[in-house]
mmCIF file of C-alpha atoms in Angstrom:
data_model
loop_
_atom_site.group_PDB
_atom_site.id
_atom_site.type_symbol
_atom_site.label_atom_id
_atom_site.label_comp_id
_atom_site.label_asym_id
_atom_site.label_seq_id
_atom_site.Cartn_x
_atom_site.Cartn_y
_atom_site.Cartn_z
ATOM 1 C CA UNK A 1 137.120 -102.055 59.317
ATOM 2 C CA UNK A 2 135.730 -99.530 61.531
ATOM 3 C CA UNK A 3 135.063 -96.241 62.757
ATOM 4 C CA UNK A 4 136.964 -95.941 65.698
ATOM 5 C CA UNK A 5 137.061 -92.879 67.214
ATOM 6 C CA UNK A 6 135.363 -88.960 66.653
ATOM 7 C CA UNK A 7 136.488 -85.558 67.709
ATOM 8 C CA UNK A 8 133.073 -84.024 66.362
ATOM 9 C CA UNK A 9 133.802 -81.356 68.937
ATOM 10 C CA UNK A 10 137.426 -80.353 68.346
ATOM 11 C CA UNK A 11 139.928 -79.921 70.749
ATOM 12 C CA UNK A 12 140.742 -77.852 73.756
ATOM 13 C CA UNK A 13 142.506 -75.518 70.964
ATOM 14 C CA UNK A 14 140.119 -75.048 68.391
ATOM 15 C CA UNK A 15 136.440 -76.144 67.526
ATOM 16 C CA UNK A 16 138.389 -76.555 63.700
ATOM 17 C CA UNK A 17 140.595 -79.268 64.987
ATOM 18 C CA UNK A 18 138.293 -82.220 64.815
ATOM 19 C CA UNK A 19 139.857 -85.401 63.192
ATOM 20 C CA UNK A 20 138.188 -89.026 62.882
ATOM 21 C CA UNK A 21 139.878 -92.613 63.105
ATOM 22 C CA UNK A 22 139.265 -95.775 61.251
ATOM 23 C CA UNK A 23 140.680 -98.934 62.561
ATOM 24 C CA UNK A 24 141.200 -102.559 60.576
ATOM 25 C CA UNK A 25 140.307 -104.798 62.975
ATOM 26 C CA UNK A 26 140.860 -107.773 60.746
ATOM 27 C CA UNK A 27 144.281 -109.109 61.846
ATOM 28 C CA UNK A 28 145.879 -108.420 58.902
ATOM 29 C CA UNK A 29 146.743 -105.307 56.415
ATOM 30 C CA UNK A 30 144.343 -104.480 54.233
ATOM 31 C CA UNK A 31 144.323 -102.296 50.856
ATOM 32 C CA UNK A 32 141.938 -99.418 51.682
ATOM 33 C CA UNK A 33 142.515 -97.511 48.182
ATOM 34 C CA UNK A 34 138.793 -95.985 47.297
ATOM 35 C CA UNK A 35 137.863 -96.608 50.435
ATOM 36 C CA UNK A 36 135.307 -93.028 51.249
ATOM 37 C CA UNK A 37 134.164 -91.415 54.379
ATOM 38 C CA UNK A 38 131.136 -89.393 54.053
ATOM 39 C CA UNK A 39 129.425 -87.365 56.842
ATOM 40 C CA UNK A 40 125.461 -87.389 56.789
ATOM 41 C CA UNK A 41 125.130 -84.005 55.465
ATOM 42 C CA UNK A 42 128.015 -84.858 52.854
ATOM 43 C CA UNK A 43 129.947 -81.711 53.633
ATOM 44 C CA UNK A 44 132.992 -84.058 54.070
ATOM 45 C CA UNK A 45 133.614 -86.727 51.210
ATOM 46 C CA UNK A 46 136.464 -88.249 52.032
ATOM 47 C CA UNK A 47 138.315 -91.023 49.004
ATOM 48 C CA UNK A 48 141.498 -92.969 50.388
ATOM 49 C CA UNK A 49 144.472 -92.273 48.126
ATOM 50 C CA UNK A 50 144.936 -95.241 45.285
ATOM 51 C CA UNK A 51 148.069 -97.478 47.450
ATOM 52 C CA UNK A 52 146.470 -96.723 50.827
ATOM 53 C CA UNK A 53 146.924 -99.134 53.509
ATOM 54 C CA UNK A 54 146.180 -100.026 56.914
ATOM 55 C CA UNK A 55 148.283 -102.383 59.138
ATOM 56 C CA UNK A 56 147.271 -105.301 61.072
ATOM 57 C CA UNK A 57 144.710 -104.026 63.598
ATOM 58 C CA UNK A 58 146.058 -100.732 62.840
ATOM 59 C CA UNK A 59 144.791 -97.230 62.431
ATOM 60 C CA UNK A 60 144.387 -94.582 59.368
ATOM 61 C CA UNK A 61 143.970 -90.956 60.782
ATOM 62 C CA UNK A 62 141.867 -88.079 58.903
ATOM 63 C CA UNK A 63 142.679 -84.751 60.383
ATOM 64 C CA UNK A 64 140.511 -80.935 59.288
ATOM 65 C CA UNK A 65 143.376 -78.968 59.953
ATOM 66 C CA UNK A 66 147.184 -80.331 60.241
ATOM 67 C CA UNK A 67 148.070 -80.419 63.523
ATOM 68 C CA UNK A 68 144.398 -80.681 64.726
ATOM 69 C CA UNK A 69 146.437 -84.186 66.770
ATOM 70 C CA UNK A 70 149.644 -82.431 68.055
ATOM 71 C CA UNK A 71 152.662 -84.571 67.296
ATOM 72 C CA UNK A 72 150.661 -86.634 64.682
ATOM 73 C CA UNK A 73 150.766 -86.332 60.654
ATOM 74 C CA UNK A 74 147.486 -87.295 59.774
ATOM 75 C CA UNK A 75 147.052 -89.604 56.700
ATOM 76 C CA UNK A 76 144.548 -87.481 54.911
ATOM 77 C CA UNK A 77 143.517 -83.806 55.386
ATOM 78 C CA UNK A 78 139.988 -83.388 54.930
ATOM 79 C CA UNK A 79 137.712 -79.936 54.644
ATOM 80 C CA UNK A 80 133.702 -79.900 56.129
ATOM 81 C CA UNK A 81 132.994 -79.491 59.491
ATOM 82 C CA UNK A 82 130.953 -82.182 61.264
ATOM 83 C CA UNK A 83 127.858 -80.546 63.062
ATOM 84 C CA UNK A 84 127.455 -80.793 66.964
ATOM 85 C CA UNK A 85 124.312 -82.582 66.229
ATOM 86 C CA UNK A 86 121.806 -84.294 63.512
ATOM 87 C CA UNK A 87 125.229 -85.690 61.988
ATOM 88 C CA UNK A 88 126.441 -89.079 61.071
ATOM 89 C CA UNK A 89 130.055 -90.164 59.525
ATOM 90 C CA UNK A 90 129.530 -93.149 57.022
ATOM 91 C CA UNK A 91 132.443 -95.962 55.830
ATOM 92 C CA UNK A 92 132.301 -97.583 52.511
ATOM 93 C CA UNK A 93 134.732 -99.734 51.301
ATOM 94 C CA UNK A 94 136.064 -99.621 47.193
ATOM 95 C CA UNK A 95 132.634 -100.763 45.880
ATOM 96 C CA UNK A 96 130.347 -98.495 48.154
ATOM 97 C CA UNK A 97 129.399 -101.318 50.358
ATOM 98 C CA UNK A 98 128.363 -99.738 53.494
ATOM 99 C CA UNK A 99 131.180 -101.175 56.042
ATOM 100 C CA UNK A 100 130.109 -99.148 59.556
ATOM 101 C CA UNK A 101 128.258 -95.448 60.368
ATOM 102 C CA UNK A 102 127.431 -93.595 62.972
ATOM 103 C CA UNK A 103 124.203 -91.389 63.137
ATOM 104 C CA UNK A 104 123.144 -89.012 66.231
ATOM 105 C CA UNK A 105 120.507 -87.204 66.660
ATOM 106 C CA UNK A 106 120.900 -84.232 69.333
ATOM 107 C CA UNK A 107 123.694 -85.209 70.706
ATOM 108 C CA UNK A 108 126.010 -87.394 69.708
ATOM 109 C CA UNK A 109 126.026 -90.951 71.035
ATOM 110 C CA UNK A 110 129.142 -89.870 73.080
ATOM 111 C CA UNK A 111 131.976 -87.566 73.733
ATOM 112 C CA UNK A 112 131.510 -83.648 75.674
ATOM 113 C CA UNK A 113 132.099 -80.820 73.888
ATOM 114 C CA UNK A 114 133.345 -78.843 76.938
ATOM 115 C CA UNK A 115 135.531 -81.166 78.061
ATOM 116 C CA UNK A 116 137.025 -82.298 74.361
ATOM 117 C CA UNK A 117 136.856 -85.799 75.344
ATOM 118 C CA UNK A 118 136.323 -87.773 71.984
ATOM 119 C CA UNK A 119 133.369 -89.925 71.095
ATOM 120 C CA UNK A 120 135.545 -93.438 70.763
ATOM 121 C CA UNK A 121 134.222 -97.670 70.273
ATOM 122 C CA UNK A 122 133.915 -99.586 73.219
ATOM 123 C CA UNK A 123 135.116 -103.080 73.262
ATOM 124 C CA UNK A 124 131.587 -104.045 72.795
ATOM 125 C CA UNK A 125 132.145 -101.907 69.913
ATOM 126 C CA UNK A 126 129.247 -99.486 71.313
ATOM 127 C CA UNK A 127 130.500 -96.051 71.780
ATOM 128 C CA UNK A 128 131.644 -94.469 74.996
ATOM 129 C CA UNK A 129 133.153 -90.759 76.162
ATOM 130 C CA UNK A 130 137.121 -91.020 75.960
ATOM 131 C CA UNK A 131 138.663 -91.686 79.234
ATOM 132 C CA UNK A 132 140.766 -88.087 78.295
ATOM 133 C CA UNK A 133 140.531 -84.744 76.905
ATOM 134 C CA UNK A 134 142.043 -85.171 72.862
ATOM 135 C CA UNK A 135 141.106 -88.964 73.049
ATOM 136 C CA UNK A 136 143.425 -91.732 71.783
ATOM 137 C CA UNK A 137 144.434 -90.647 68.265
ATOM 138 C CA UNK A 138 146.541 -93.954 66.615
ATOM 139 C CA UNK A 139 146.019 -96.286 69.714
ATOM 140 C CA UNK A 140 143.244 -98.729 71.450
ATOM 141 C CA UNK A 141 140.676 -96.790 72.960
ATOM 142 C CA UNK A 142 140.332 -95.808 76.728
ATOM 143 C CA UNK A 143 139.311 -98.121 79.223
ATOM 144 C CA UNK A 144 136.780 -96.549 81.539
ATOM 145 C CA UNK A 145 137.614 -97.288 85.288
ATOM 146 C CA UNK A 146 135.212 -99.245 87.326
ATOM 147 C CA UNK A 147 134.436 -97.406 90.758
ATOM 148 C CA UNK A 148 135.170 -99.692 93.394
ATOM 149 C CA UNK A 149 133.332 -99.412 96.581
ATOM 150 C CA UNK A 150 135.437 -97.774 99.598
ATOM 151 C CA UNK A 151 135.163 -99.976 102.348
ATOM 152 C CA UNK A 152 136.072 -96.935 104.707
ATOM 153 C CA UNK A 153 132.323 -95.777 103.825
ATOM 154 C CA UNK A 154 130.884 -99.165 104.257
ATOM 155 C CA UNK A 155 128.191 -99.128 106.854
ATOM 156 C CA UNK A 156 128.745 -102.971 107.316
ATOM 157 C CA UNK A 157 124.670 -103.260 107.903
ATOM 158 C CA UNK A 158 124.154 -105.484 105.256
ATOM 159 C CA UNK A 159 127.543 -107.472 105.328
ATOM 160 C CA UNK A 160 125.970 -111.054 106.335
ATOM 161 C CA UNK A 161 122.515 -110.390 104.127
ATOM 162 C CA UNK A 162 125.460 -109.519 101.013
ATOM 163 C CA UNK A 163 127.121 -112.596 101.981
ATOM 164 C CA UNK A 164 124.028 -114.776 102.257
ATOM 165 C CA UNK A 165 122.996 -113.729 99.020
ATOM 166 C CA UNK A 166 126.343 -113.858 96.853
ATOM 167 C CA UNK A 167 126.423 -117.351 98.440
ATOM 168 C CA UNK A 168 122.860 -118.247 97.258
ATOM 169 C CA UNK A 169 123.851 -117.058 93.926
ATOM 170 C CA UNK A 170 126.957 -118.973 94.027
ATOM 171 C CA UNK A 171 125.245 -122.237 94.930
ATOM 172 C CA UNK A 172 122.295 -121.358 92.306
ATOM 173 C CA UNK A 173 125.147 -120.991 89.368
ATOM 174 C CA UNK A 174 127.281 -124.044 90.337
ATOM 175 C CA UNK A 175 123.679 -126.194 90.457
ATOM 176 C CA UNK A 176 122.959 -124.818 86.553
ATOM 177 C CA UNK A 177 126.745 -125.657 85.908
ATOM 178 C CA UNK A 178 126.874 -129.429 86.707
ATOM 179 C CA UNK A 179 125.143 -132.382 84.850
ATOM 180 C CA UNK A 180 121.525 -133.435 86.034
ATOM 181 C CA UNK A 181 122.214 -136.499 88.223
ATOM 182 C CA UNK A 182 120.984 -139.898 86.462
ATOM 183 C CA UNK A 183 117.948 -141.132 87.172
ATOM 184 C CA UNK A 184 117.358 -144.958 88.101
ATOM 185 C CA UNK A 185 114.486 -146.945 86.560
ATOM 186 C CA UNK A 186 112.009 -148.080 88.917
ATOM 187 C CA UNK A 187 112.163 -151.652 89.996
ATOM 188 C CA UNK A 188 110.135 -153.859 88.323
ATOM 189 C CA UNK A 189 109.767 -156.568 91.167
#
């Protein structure tokens, strides 16, 4: 299990409508009951409810205010605030085994606070800005999108020296790739 996503900053609303997500990423559902969430400065101390749990690579939603994620009953309502900076959000499972935290100094590892895009994990499970304003509440992360190079702003200067070189590269992975060639024994005559 893991923290998934963090809307330290609130939404485009309200600075009071932050919420945090937790995601099993086991495969299958899992009994969270005394499960706790604990921020660094322990101003929010979060227990699961006893019979709490979480689908199949699904989500469990903690939510400030209601309605802090329009359209969205959150599964607990918590009170704290988490700080703009020098916070952290810790997970512990039933036994207070430390499962996954996040700590920031000044700022947070991700997200914008003017923009309300949420601090959310990565598939690399590193965190990353959301893609969007209000982040992914109950769903896989954002995707960032690559920039691809427009070939209308292509000086084509370099096109053969590019082309030499991903071909050198090619050539230099494919020899790594294949099996040294065996090596004959001298004759002896």
């Amino acid at each position: 299990m893991i923290l998934s996503e963090v809307a330290w900053m609130g939404s485009t609303r309200s600075a009071q409508e932050e919420w945090l997500e937790v995601q099993n990423v086991s495969g299958k559902p899992l009994d969270v009951s005394g499960f706790q969430l604990i921020d660094l400065k322990e101003d929010i101390k979060i227990r699961f409810p006893s019979g709490a749990r979480i689908g199949a690579n699904g989500f469990y939603l903690f939510e400030r205010s209601e309605g802090a994620v329009p359209k969205m009953k959150a599964d607990v309502l918590y009170t704290g605030s988490l700080s703009n900076d020098g916070e952290g959000v810790r997970l512990y499972d039933a036994d207070c085994n430390l499962l996954d935290e996040v700590l920031t100094g000044s700022p947070w590892a991700a997200g914008n606070n003017t923009t309300k895009q949420t601090m959310e994990r990565a598939s690399d499970l590193l965190w990353q800005t959301s893609v969007s304003p209000g982040g992914t509440p109950r769903a896989g992360n954002s995707v960032p999108k690559i920039a691809e190079e427009d070939p209308s702003t292509s000086s084509g200067d370099n096109d053969d020296e590019n082309a030499k070189s991903l071909e050198e590269l090619r050539r230099k992975n494919r020899d790594e790739v294949e099996p040294p060639k065996e090596v004959q024994p001298p004759d002896a005559g």
